[in-house]
XYZ file of C-alpha atoms in Angstrom:
402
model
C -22.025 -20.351 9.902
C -22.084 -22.482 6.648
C -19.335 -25.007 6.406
C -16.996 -24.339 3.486
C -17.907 -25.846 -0.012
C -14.263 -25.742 -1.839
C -14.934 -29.023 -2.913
C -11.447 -30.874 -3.240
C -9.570 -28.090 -1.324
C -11.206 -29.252 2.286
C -8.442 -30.834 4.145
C -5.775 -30.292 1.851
C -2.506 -29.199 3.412
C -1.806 -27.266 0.229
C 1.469 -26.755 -2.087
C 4.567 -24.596 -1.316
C 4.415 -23.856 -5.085
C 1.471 -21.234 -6.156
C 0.635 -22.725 -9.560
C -0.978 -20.317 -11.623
C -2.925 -22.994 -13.595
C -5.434 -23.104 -10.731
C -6.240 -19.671 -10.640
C -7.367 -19.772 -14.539
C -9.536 -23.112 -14.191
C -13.015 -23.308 -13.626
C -13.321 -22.803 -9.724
C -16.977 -24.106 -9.407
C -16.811 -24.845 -5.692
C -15.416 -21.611 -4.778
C -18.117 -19.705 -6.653
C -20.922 -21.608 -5.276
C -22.975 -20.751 -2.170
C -20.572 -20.836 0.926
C -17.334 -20.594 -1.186
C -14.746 -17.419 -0.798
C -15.424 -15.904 -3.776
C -18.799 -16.264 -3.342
C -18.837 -14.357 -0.084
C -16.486 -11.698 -1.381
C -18.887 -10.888 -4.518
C -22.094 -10.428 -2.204
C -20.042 -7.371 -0.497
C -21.906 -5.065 -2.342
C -25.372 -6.870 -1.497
C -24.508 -7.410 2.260
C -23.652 -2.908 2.339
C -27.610 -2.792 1.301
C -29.371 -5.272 3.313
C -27.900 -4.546 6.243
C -27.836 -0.767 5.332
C -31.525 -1.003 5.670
C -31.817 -3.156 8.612
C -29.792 -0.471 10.156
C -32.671 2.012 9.263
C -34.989 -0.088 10.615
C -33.221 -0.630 13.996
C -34.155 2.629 15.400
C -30.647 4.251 15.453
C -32.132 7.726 15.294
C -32.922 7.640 19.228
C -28.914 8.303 19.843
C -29.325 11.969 18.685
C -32.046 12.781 20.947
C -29.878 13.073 23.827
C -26.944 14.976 21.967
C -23.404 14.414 20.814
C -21.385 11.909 23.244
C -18.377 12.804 24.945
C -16.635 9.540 23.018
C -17.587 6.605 21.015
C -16.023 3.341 22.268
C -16.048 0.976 19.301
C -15.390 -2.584 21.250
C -14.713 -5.517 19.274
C -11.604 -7.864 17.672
C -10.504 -8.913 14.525
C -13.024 -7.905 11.921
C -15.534 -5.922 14.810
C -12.289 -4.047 15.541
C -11.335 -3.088 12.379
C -15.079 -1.469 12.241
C -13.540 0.546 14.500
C -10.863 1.903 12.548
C -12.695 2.441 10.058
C -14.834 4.922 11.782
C -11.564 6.745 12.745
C -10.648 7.233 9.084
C -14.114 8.552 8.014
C -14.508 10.723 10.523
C -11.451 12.310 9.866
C -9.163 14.387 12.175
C -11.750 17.291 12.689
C -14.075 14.867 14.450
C -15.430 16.849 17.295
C -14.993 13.800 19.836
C -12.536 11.127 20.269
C -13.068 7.525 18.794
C -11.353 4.702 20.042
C -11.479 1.072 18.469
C -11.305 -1.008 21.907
C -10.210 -4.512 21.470
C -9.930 -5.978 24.986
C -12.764 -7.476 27.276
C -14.713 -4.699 28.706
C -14.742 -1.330 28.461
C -12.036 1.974 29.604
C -12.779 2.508 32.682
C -13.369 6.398 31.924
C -16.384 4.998 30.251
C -19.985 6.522 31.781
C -23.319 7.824 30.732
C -21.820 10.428 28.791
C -20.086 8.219 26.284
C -21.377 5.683 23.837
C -20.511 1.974 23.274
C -20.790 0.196 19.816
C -20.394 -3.543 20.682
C -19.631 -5.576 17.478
C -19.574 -9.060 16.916
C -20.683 -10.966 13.439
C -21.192 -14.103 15.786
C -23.066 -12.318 18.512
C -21.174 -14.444 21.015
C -18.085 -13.016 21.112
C -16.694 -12.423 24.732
C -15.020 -9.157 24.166
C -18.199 -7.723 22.983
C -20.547 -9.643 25.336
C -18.794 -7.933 28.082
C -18.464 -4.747 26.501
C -22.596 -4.920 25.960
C -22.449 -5.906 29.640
C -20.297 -3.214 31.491
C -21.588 -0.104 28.827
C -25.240 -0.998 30.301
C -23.802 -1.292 33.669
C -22.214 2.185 33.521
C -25.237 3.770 32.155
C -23.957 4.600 28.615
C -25.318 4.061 25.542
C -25.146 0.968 23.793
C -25.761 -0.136 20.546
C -24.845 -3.493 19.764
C -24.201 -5.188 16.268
C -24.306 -8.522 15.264
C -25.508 -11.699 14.398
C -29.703 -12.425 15.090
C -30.961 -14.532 17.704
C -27.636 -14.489 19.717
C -26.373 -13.717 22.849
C -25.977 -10.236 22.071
C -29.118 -9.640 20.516
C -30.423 -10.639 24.310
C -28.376 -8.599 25.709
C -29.286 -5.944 23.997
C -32.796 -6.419 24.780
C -32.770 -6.994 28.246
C -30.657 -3.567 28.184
C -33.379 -1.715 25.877
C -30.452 -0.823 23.678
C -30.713 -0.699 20.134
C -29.685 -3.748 17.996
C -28.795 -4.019 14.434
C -28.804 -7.621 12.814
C -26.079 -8.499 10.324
C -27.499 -11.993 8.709
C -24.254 -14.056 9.199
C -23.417 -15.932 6.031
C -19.546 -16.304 5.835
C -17.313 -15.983 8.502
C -16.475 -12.522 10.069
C -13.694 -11.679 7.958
C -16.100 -11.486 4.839
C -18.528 -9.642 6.333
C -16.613 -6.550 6.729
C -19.655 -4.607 5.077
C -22.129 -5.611 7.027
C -20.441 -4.989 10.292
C -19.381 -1.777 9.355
C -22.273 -0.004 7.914
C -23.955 0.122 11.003
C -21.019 1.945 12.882
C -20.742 4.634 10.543
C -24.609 4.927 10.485
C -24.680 4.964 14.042
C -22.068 7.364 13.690
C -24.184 9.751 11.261
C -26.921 10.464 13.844
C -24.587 11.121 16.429
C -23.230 13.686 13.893
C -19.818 12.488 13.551
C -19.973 11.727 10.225
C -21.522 12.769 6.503
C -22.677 10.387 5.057
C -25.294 10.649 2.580
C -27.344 7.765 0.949
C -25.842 7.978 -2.622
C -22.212 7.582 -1.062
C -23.712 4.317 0.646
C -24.946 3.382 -2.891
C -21.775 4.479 -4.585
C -19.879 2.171 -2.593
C -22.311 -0.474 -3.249
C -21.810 -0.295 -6.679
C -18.343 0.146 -6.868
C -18.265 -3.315 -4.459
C -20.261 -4.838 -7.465
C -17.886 -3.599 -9.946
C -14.871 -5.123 -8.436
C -16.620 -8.002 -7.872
C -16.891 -8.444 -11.642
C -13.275 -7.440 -12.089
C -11.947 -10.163 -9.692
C -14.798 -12.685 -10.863
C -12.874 -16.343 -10.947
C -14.466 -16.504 -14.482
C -11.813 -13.966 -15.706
C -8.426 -14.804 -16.687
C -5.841 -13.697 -14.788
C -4.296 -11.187 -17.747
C -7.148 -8.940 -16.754
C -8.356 -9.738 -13.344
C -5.713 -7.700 -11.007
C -6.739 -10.134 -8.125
C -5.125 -13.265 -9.411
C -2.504 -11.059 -11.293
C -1.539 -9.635 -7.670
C -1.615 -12.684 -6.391
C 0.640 -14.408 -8.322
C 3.208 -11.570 -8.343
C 3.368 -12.107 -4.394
C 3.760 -15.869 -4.803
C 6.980 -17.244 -2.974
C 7.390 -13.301 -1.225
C 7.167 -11.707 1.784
C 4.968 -9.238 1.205
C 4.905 -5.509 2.740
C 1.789 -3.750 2.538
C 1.767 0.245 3.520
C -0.940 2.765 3.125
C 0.762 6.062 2.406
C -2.025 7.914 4.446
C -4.862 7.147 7.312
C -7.136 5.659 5.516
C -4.919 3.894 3.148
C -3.370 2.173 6.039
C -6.425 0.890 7.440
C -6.494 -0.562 4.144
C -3.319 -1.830 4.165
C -4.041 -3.633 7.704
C -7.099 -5.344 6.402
C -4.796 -6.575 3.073
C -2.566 -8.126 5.901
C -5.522 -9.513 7.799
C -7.035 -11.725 4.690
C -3.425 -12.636 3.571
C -2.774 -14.190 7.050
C -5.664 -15.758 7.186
C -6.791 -16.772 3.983
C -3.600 -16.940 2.383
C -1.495 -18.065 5.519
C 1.359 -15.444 4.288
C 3.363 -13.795 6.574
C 2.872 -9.902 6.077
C 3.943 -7.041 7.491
C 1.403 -4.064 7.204
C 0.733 -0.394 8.528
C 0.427 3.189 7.330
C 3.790 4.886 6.125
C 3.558 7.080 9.062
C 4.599 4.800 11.273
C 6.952 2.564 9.088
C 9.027 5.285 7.477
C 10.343 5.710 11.447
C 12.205 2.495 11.022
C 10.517 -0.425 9.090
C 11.495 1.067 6.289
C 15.128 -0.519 6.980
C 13.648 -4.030 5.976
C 14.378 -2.675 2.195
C 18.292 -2.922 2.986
C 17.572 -6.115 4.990
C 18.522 -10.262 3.960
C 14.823 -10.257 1.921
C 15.654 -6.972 0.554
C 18.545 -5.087 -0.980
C 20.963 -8.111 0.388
C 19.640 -10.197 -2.038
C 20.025 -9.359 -5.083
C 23.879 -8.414 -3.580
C 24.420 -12.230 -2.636
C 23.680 -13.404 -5.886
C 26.395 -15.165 -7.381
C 26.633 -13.694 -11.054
C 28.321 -17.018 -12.235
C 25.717 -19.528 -10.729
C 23.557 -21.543 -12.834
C 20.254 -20.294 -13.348
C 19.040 -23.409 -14.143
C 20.797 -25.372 -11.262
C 18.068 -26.116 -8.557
C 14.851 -24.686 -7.933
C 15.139 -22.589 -4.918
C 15.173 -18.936 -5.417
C 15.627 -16.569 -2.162
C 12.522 -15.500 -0.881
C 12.067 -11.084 -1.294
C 10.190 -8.841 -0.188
C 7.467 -7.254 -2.374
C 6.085 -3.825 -1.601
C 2.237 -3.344 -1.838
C 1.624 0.265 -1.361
C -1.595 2.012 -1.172
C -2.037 5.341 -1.870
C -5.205 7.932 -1.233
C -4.709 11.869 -2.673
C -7.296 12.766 -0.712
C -10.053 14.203 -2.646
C -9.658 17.866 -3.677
C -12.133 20.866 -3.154
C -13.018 18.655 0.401
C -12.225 21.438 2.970
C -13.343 18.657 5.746
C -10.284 16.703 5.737
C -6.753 18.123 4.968
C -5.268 16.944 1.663
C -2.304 13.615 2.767
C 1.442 13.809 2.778
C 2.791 11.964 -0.331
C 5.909 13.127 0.059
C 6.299 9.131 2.253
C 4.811 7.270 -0.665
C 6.788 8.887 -3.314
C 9.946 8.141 -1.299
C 9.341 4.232 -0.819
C 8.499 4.319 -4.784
C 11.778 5.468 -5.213
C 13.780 3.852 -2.591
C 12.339 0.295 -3.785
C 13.420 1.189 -7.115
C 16.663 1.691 -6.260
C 17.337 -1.420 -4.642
C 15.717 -3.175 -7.199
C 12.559 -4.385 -4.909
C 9.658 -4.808 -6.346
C 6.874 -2.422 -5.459
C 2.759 -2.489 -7.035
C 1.612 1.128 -6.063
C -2.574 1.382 -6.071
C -4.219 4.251 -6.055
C -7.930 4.951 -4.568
C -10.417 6.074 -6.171
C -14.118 7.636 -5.653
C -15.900 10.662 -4.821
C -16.184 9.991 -0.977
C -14.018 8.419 1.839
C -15.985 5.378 2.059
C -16.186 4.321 -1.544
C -12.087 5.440 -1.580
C -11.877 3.114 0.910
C -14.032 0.448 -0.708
C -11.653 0.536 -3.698
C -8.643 0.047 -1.780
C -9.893 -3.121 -0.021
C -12.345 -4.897 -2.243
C -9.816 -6.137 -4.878
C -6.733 -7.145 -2.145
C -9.832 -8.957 -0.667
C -10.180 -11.150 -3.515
C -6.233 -11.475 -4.219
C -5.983 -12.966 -0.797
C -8.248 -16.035 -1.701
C -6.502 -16.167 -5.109
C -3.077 -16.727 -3.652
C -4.691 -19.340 -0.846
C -6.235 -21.245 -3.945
C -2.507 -20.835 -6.017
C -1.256 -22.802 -3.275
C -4.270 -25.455 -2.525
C -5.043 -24.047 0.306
C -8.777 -23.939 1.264
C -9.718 -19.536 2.440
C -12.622 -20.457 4.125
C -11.085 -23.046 6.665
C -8.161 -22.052 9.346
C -7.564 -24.431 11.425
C -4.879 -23.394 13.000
C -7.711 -20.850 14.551
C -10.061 -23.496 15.240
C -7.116 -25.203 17.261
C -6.060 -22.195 19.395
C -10.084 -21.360 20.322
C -10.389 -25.406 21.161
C -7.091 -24.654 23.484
C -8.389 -21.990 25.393
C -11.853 -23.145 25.753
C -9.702 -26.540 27.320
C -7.458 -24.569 29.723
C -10.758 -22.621 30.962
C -12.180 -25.843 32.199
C -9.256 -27.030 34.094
């Protein structure tokens, strides 16, 4: 993996403050080869390349011997999320079970009947290694996905399993794209999925387009990226997606903001939080707030204000005439609209768009993507480094050797 090029960032500990001035100057590391934005703007570039190493690969041999009994998508962080992904394109009417498996290994109700998906953008991570390892063992069929010339790829090999190479160019996190095409093509010739080559090109372009929306050339009055980001300056944000899909997105929003940000975030589909995380709106960073305020303090008297929440939500319609997959609930999303209104919390309500799930999905993630290395730069904080995850992988490689 390159190292990181943010020339004057490297090292940094970074500000408290998010100054806004550095969002609007020049940003010539970060654009360059290597740099964050760099890697977020080839998204659209990485869906096509690796689209058609995928059709190289051979992935048409898994329909020869039928449709699986499950698909076993085994993986963490980014590989996971693959995973998820899957789910949500699918939909709810796919005709066997998918499961996004993010521990060493495989379920042990995992045989010949079934098929494994190990992802990795590395190729060396354990959880997939084994994964690769035990699916062979068992007899089911593997496909594996990752980085060439790695431990994978041999793995692969020596099982005569099908391998599709993801050139690695960033680290993991930015190369959602190119881990996930490969699933969901996988997926296709199982028969799990529709997807047809002008909905992989629409989702290119639409990639390319936000790209040029959240370039670091344009000023933050009309680049949403930097304008999101410095609206969740100094918050805690809250990021919900008011149906399946739009809470994958959501999770993925509070993956880059933890890591390339280093916000705290909770995240998840409304489904879930409207049975009891919604309560954080009446909570000491919500509603409580503004009612602690002392109406006759100084505004101008220190330089502290409490810390809020700020509501991100995603929403997805659902596409209509699409028999395929049942129209969402809104009636959620239109409630935490309302209640954050009323408690005077602010709430920035997005809204996908596209003519399949995938490009939907595309438009929900590729923006927040960018708005997550925006708010790291806002603070001087270098997206492409975490050391903090570089520390806890030196730890545990330590403790294995004692």
């Amino acid at each position: 993996m390159p190292h990181s090029e943010e020339a004057g960032l490297a090292g940094v500990t970074g500000d408290r403050h998010a100054d806004p001035e550095r969002l609007d100057g020049p940003q010539e590391a970060s654009n360059r080869p290597g740099g964050a934005l760099w890697a977020l703007a080839a998204a659209g570039p990485q869906l096509r390349e690796v689209a058609h190493f995928a059709a190289e690969a051979g992935l048409g041999v898994l329909a020869q011997e039928g449709r699986p009994r499950a698909v076993v998508v085994a993986g963490v962080g980014t590989a996971a999320r693959t995973g998820d992904i899957l789910q949500t394109v699918a939909g709810p009417r796919c005709p066997v079970p998918v499961m996004a498996h993010r521990s060493a290994g495989i379920p042990g109700w995992v045989g010949a009947a079934d098929v494994v998906l190990a992802v990795s953008a590395s190729g060396r991570s354990p959880e997939a290694l084994a994964a690769a390892e035990a699916a062979a063992r068992r007899g089911a069929r593997l496909v594996a996905i990752g980085a060439p010339d790695s431990p994978l790829q041999s793995l692969a090999e020596r099982a005569r399993a099908v391998f599709v190479p993801v050139p690695r160019t960033a680290p993991a996190r930015m190369s959602l794209w190119g881990l996930t095409v490969p699933v969901l093509l996988a997926a296709r010739e199982l028969g799990l999925v529709r997807l047809a080559e002008a909905d992989i090109a629409e989702t290119a372009r639409r990639l390319d387009e936000d790209a040029e929306r959240c370039r670091g050339e344009a000023d933050s009055f009309v680049n949403p990226a930097k304008e999101l980001a410095m609206n969740l300056a100094g918050t805690i944000p809250v990021v919900w997606g008011g149906s399946p899909l739009a809470g994958v997105a959501a999770r993925r929003f509070g993956d880059m903001l933890a890591a390339n940000s280093r916000y705290p975030v909770i995240a998840g589909e409304l489904g879930e939080a409207g049975r009891g995380r919604v309560g954080l709106l009446d909570g000491v960073f919500g509603s409580l707030t503004r009612q602690s305020n002392d109406i006759f303090a100084d505004p101008l008297e220190g330089d502290e204000q409490p810390t809020r929440l700020r509501i991100v939500l995603f929403r997805d319609d659902g596409l209509e005439g699409d028999d395929s997959v049942p129209l969402p609930d809104s009636r959620r999303a239109d409630a935490v609209e309302k209640l954050a209104e009323e408690r005077g919390i602010h709430c920035d309500v997005f809204k996908a768009e596209g003519g399949c799930s995938l490009e939907r999905l595309a438009s929900l993630i590729a923006f927040p993507d960018f708005t997550s290395v925006y708010l790291a730069l806002a603070h001087n904080l270098d997206p492409m480094s975490v050391p903090a995850v570089s520390d806890m992988k030196d730890h545990i490689h330590s403790g294995s050797r004692q």
